[in-house]
Short mmCIF file of C-alpha atoms and ligand atoms in Angstrom, two decimals:
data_model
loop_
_atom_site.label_atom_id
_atom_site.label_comp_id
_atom_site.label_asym_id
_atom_site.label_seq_id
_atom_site.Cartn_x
_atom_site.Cartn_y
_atom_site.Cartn_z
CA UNK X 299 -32.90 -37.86 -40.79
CA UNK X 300 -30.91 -34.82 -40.56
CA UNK X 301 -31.06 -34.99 -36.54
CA UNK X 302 -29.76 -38.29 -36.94
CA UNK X 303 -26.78 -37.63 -38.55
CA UNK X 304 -25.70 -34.48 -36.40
CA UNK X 305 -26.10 -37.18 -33.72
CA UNK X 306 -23.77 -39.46 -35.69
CA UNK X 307 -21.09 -37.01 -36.10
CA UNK X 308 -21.64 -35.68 -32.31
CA UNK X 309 -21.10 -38.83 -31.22
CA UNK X 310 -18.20 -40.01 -33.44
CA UNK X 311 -16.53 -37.11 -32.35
CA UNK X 312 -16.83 -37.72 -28.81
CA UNK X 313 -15.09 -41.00 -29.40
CA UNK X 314 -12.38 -39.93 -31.10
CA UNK X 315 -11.68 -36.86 -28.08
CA UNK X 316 -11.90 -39.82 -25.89
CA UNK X 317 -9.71 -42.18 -27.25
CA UNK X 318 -7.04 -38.97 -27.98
CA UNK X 319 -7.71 -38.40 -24.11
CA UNK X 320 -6.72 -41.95 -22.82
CA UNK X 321 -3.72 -42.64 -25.31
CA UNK X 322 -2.50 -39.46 -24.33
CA UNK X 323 -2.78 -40.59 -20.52
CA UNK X 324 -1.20 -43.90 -21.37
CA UNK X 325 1.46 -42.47 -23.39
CA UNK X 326 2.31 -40.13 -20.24
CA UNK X 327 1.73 -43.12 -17.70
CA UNK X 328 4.46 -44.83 -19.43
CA UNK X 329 7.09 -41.83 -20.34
CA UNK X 330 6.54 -41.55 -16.22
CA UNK X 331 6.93 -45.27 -15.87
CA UNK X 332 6.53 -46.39 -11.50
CA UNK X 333 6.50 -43.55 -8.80
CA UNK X 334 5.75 -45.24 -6.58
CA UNK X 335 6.53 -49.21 -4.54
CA UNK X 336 3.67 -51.95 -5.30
CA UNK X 337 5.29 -54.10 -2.66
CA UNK X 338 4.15 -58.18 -3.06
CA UNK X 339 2.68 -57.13 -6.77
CA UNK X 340 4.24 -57.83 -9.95
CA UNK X 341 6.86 -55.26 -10.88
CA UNK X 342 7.53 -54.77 -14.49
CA UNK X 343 11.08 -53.65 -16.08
CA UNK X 344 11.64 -51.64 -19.30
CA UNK X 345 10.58 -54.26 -21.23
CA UNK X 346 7.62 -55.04 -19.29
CA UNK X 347 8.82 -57.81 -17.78
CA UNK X 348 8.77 -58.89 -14.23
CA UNK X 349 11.71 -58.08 -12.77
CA UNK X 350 14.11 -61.52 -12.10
CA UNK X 351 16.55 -60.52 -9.51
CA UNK X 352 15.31 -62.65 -6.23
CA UNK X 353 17.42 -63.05 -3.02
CA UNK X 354 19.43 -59.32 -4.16
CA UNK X 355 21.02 -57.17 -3.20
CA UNK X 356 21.90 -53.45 -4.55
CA UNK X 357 25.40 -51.73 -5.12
CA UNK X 358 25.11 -47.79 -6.04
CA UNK X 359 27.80 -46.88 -8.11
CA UNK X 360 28.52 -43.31 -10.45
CA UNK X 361 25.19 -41.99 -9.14
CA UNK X 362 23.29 -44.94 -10.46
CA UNK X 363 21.17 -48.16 -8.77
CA UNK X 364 22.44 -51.88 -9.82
CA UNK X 365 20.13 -54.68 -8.54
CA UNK X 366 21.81 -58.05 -8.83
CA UNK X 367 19.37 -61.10 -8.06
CA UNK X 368 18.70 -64.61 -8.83
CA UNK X 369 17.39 -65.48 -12.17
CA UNK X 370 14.45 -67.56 -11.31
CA UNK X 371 13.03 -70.52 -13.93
CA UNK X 372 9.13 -70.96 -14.00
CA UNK X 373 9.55 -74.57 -12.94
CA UNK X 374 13.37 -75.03 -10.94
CA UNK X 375 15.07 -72.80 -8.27
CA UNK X 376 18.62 -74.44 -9.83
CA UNK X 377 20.27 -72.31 -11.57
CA UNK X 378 19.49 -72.03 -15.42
CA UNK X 379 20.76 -69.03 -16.61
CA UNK X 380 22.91 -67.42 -13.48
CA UNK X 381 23.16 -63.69 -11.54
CA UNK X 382 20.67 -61.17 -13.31
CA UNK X 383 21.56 -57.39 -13.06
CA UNK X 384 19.54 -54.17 -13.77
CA UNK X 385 19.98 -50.50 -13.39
CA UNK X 386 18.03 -48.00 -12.31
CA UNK X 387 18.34 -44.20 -11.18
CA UNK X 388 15.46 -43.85 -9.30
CA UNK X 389 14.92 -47.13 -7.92
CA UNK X 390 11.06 -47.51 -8.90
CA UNK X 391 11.92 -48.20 -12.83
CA UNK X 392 14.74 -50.54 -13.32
CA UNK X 393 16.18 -51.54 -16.79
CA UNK X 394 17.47 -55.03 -17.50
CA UNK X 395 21.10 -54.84 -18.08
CA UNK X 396 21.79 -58.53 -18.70
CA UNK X 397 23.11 -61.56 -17.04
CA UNK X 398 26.09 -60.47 -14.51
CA UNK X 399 27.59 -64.14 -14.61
CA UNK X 400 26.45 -67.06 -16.28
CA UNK X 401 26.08 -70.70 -15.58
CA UNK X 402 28.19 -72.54 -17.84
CA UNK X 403 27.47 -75.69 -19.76
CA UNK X 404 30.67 -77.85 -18.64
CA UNK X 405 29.70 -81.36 -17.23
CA UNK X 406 31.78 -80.39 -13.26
CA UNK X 407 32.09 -77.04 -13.69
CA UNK X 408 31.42 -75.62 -9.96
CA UNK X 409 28.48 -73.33 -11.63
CA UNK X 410 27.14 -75.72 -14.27
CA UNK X 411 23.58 -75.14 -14.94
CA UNK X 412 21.05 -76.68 -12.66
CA UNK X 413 23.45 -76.01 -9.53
CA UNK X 414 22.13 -74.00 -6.96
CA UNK X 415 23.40 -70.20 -7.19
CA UNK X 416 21.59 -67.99 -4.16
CA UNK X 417 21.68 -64.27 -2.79
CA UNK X 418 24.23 -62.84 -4.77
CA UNK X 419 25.36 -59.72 -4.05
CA UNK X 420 28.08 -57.15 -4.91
CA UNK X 421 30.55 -54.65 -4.03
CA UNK X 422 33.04 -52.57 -5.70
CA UNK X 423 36.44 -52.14 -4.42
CA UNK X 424 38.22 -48.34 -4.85
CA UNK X 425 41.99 -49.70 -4.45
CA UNK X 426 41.23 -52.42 -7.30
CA UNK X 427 39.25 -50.90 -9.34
CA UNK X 428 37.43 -54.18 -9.39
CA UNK X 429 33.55 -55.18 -8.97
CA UNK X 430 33.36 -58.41 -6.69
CA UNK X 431 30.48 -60.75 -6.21
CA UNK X 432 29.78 -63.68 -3.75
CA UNK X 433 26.94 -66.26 -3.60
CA UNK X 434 25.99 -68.87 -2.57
CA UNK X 435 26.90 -72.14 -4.13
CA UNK X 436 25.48 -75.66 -4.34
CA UNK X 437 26.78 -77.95 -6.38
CA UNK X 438 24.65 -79.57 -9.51
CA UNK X 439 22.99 -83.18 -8.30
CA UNK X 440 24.94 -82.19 -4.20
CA UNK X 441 21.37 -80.63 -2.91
CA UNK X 442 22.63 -78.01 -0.24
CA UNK X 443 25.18 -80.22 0.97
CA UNK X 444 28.32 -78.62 -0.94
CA UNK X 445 27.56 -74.77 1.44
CA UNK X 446 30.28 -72.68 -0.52
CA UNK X 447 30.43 -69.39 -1.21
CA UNK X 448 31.18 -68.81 -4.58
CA UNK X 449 33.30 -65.65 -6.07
CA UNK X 450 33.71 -63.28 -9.32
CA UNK X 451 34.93 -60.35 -10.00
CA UNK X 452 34.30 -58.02 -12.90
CA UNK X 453 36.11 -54.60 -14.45
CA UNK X 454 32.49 -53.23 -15.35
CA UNK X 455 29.59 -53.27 -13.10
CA UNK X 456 26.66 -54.87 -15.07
CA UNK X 457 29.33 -57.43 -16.17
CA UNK X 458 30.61 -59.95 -16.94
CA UNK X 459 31.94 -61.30 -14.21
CA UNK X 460 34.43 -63.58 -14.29
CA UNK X 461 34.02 -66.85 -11.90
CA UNK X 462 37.49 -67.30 -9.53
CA UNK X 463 36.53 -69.83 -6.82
CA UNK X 464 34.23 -71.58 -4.15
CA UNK X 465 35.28 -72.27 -1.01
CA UNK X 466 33.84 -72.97 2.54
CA UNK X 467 35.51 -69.70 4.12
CA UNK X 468 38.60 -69.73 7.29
CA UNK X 469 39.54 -73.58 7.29
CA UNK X 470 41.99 -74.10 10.36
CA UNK X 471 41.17 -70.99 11.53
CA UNK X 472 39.32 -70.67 15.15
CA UNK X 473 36.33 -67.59 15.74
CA UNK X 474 37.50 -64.87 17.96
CA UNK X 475 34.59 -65.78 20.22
CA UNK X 476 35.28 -69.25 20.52
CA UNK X 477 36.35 -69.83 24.27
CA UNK X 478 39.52 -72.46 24.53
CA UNK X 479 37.75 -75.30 26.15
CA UNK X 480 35.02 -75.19 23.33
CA UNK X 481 38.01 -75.41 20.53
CA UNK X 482 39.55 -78.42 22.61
CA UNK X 483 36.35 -79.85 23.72
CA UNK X 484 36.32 -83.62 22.72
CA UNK X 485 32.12 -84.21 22.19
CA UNK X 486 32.12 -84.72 18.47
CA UNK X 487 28.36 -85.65 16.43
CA UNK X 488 29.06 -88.70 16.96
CA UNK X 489 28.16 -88.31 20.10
CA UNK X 490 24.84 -87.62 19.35
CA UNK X 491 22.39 -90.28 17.74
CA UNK X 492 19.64 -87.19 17.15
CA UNK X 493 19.66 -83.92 16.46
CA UNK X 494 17.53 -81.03 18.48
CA UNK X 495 17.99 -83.03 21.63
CA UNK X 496 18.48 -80.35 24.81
CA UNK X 497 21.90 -81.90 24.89
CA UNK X 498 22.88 -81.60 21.41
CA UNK X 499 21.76 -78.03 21.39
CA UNK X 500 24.31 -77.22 23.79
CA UNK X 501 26.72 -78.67 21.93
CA UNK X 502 26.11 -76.86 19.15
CA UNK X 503 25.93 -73.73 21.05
CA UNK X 504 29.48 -74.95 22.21
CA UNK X 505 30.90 -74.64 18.71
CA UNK X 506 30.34 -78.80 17.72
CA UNK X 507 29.79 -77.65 13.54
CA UNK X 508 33.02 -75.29 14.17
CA UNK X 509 34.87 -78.25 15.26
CA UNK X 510 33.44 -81.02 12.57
CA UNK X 511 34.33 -78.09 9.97
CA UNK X 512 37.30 -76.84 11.42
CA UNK X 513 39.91 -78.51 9.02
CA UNK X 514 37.88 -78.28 5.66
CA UNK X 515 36.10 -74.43 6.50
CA UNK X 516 32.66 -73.55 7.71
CA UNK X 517 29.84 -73.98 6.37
CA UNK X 518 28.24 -71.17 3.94
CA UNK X 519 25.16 -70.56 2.46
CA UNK X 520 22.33 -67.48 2.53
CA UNK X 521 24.83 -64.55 2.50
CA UNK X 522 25.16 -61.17 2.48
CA UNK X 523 28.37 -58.69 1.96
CA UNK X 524 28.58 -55.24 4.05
CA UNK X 525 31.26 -52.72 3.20
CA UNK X 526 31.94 -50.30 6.27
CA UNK X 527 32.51 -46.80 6.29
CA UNK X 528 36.48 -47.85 6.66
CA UNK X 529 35.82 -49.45 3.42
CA UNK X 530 36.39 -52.92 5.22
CA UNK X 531 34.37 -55.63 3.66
CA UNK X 532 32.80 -58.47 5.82
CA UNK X 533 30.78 -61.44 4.33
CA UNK X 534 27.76 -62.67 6.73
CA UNK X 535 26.45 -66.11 6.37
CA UNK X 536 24.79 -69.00 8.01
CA UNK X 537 26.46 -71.59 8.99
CA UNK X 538 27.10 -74.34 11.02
CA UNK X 539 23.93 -76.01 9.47
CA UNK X 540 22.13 -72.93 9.38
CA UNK X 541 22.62 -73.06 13.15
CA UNK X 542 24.61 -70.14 13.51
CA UNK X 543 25.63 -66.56 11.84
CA UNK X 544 29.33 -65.96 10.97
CA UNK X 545 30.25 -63.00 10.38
CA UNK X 546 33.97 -62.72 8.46
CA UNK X 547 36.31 -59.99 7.52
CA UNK X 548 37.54 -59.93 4.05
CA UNK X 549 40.96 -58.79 2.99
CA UNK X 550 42.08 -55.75 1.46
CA UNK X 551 41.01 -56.83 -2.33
CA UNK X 552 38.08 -58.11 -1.40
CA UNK X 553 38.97 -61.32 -2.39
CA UNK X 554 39.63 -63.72 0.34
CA UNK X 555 39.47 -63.87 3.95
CA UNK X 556 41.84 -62.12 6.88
CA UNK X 557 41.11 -65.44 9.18
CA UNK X 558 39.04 -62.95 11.63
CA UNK X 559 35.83 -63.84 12.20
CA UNK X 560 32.95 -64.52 14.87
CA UNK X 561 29.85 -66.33 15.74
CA UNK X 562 26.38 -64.72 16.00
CA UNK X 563 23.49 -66.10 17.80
CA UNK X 564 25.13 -69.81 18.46
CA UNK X 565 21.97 -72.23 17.77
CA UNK X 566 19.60 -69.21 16.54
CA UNK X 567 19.07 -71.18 13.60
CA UNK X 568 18.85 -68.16 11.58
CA UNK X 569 19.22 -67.47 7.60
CA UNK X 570 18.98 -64.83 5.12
CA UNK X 571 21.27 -61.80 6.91
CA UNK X 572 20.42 -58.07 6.00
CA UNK X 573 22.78 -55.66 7.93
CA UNK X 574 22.69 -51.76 7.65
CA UNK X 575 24.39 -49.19 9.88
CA UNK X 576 22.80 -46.23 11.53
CA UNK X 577 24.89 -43.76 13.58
CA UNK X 578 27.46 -45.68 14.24
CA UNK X 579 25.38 -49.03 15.53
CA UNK X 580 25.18 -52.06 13.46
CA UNK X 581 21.31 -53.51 12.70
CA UNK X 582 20.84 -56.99 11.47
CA UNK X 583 17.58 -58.74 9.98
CA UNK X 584 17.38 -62.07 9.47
CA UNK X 585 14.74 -64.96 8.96
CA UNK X 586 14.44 -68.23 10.89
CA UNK X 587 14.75 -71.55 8.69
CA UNK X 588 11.42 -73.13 7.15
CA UNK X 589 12.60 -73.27 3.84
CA UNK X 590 10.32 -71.19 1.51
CA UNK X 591 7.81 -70.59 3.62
CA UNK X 592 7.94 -67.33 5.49
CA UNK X 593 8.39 -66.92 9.64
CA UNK X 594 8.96 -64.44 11.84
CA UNK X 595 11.97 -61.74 11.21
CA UNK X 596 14.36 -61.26 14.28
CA UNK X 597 16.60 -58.63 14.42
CA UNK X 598 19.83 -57.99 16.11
CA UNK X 599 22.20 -54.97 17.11
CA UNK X 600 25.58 -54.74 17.93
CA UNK X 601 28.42 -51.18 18.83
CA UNK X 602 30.56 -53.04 17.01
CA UNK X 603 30.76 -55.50 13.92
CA UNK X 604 32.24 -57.70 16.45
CA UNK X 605 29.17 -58.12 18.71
CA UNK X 606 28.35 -58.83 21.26
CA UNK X 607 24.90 -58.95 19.36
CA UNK X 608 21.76 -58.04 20.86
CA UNK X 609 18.52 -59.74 20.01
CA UNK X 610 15.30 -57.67 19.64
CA UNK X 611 11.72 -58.12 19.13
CA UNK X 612 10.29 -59.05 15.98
CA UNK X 613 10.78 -55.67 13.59
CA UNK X 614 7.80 -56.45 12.00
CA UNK X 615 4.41 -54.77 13.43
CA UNK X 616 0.90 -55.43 12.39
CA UNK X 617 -1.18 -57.85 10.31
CA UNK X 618 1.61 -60.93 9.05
CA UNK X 619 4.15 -59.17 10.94
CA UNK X 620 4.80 -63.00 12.41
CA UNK X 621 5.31 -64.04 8.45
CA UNK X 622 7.24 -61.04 8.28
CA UNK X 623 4.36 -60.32 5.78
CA UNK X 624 4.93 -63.51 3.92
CA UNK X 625 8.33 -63.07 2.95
CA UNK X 626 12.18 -62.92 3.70
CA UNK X 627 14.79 -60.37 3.86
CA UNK X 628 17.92 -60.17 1.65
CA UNK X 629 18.98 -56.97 1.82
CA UNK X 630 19.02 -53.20 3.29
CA UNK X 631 19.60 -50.63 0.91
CA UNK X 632 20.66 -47.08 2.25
CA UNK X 633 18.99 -44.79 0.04
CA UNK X 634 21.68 -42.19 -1.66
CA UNK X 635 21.47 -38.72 -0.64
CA UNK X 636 19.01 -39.17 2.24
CA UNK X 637 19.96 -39.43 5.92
CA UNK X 638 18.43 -42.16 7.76
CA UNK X 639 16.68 -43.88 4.67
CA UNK X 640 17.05 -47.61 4.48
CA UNK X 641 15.04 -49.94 2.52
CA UNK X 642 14.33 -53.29 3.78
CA UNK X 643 14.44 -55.82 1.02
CA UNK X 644 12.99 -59.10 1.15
CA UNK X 645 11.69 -62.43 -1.29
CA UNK X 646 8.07 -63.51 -1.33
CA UNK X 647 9.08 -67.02 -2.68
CA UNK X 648 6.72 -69.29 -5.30
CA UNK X 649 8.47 -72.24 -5.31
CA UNK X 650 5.97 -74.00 -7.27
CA UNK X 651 6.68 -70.86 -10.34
CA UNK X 652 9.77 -69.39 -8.80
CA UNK X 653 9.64 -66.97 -11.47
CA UNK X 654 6.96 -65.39 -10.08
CA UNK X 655 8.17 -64.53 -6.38
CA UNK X 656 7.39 -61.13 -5.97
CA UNK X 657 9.45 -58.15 -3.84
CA UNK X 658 8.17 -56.51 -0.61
CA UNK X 659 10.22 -54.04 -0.23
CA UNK X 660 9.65 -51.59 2.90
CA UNK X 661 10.82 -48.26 4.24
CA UNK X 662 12.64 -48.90 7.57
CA UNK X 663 11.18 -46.93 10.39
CA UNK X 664 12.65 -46.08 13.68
CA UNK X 665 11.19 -46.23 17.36
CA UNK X 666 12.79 -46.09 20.29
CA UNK X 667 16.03 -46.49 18.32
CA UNK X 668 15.07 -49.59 16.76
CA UNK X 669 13.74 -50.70 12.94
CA UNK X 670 10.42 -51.42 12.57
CA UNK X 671 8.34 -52.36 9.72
CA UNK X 672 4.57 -51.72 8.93
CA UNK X 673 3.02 -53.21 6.01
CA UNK X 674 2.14 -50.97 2.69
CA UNK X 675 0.56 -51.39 -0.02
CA UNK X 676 1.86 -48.86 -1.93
CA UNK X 677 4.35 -45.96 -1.12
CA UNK X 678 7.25 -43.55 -2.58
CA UNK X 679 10.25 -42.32 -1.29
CA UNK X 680 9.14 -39.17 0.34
CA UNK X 681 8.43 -41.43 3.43
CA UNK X 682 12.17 -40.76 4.15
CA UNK X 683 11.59 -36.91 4.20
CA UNK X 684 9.08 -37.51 6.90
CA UNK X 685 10.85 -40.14 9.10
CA UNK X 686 14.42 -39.23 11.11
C1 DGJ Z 873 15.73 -70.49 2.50
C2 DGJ Z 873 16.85 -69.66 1.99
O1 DGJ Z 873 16.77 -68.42 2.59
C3 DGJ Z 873 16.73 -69.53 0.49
O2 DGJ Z 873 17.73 -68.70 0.00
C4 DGJ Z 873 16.82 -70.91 -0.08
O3 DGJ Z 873 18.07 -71.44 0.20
C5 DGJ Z 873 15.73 -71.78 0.51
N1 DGJ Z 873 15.84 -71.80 1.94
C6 DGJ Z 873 15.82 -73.19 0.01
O4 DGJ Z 873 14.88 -73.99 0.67
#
């Protein structure tokens, strides 16, 4: 009897040391929150919910990470609730910091909820003093017909912003690499009684959108922004029904457009632009069009912002590399304070729960000069101290 009860207590008090044991563990585990990148899993915020910033991008400002995104609805990819934005100072644990702009509830209103408000992303402008964002716009009930880019500007980072405009970007306004006899050629669509014909390809290499768009502005829709080390800001976008990359110069405030601009990849058919710059040369990700199903990634390079652009191989190396490991970019992050360290951000979309699309986000590494990609399932920034 008495050998049971020493037994009792033994083993009582082995429970208890355990129990201390793991909700000390736990307790640490969360003081420590992430170090490391779960790429394609769910990532929790402060509040232990999955982060809802899809189709980002990131601005670093006063020594501090701001992730602006998409707020995604379980059942619609409209817009219900608008731009999300959270903070973060390490870039592994990120803090919800609100809603950056907000659909409104006026019946017309250009960002009424249930319109269509993609890949936002912003920048902050030194001379103003002024945080600007652009995204893409659709209009409520207009499907992706409408292709604006829509603008806002805020004095505070996480927000509000305050909505200005949309707009189709440089009506009247001819690329720089747009040869005369394309601007004055007469073949119009109507030309054309079906699309993805050899013929009609050529037209459209041959500027045919430009010229159906020319008086209203082009087309706009998956963006991004890229502020050079001049502190000249350009906006990238496809356009000419997703057929071909523009990339624009913005003026001084950041606010509208200086008229110069250029075509990349005429008929490429690619969407959702990620640009970074490394030593001087320009890189560009992007993502063929199927909707929300992943393809291939192709990347470009280019001396200049101006082109000409040079198409590469496929970044993407290994297992899914030709589903760009089912997802697509939206943005590459240089990583403050470390040379050479870019992260490439992309979207693994659920359209059926778009809530639930998950981030890959990889370290960008370099081979013969050019980005590559190799799948991880986990990893932490001291790749960069590694790589050069
Ligand atoms: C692909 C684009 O990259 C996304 O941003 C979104 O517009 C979907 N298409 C819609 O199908």
């Amino acid at each position: 009897m008495k050998l049971r009860s020493i037994q009792l207590v033994s083993f009582l008090l082995t429970l208890f040391l355990a129990s201390t044991l793991i909700g000390c563990s736990l307790e640490k585990k969360q003081t420590l929150g992430f170090q490391n990148f779960y790429p394609g899993k769910l990532w929790s915020d402060a509040d232990s919910v999955h982060i809802n910033a899809h189709g980002g991008g990131i601005l670093y400002y006063d020594n501090t990470y701001y992730w602006f995104g998409e707020h995604k609805s379980a059942h619609t990819s409209s817009a219900q609730v608008g731009v999300n934005c959270y903070s973060s100072t390490d870039l592994y644990n990120w803090k919800h910091e609100g809603v950056a702009l907000s659909v409104n509830d006026s019946v017309g209103s250009d960002i009424e909820a249930c319109c269509v408000m993609e890949r936002p992303k912003v920048i902050y402008n030194a001379e103003t003093q002024q945080f600007v964002l652009y995204f893409h716009l659709e209009l409520k009930g207009k499907g992706y017909s409408a292709a604006h880019v829509g603008i806002a500007i805020s004095d505070k980072v996480t927000g509000p912003y305050t909505y200005l405009r949309s707009l189709r970007p440089n009506p009247g306004i001819w690329p720089q690499n747009m040869k005369g006899e394309q601007q004055t050629s007469t073949i119009t669509t109507d030309n054309f009684s079906a699309w993805w014909t050899e013929e009609w390809m050529q037209a459209v290499k041959d500027g045919l959108f430009v010229r159906r768009d020319f008086e209203g502005g082009q087309m706009s829709r998956d963006m991004t922004l890229f502020v050079d080390d001049d502190g000249k800001a350009y906006h990238i976008f496809a356009s000419e029904e997703n057929l071909t990359l523009h990339i624009a110069e913005l003026s001084d405030d950041y606010l509208s457009y200086t008229g110069t601009y250029i075509r990349v990849a005429p008929g490429g058919h690619n969407e959702a632009p990620a640009i970074f710059k490394k030593n001087g040369k320009y890189f560009m990700i992007t993502s063929g069009c199927t909707g929300w199903d992943p393809n291939a990634a192709r990347l470009f390079s280019a001396e200049s912002i101006w082109g000409p652009w040079t198409q590469h191989p496929n970044p993407c190396v290994g297992p899914d590399a030709d589903l760009t490991f089912h997802s697509q970019s939206t943005y590459i992050l240089p990583v403050a304070g470390k040379d050479d360290a870019f992260i490439f951000m992309a979207d693994r979309w659920t359209p059926k729960k778009p809530i639930e699309a998950s981030y890959i986000w990889l370290p960008i590494q370099f081979e013969n000069g050019l980005p590559v990609l190799k799948w991880q399932d986990q990893w932490d920034l001291s790749v960069f101290n590694e790589t050069k």
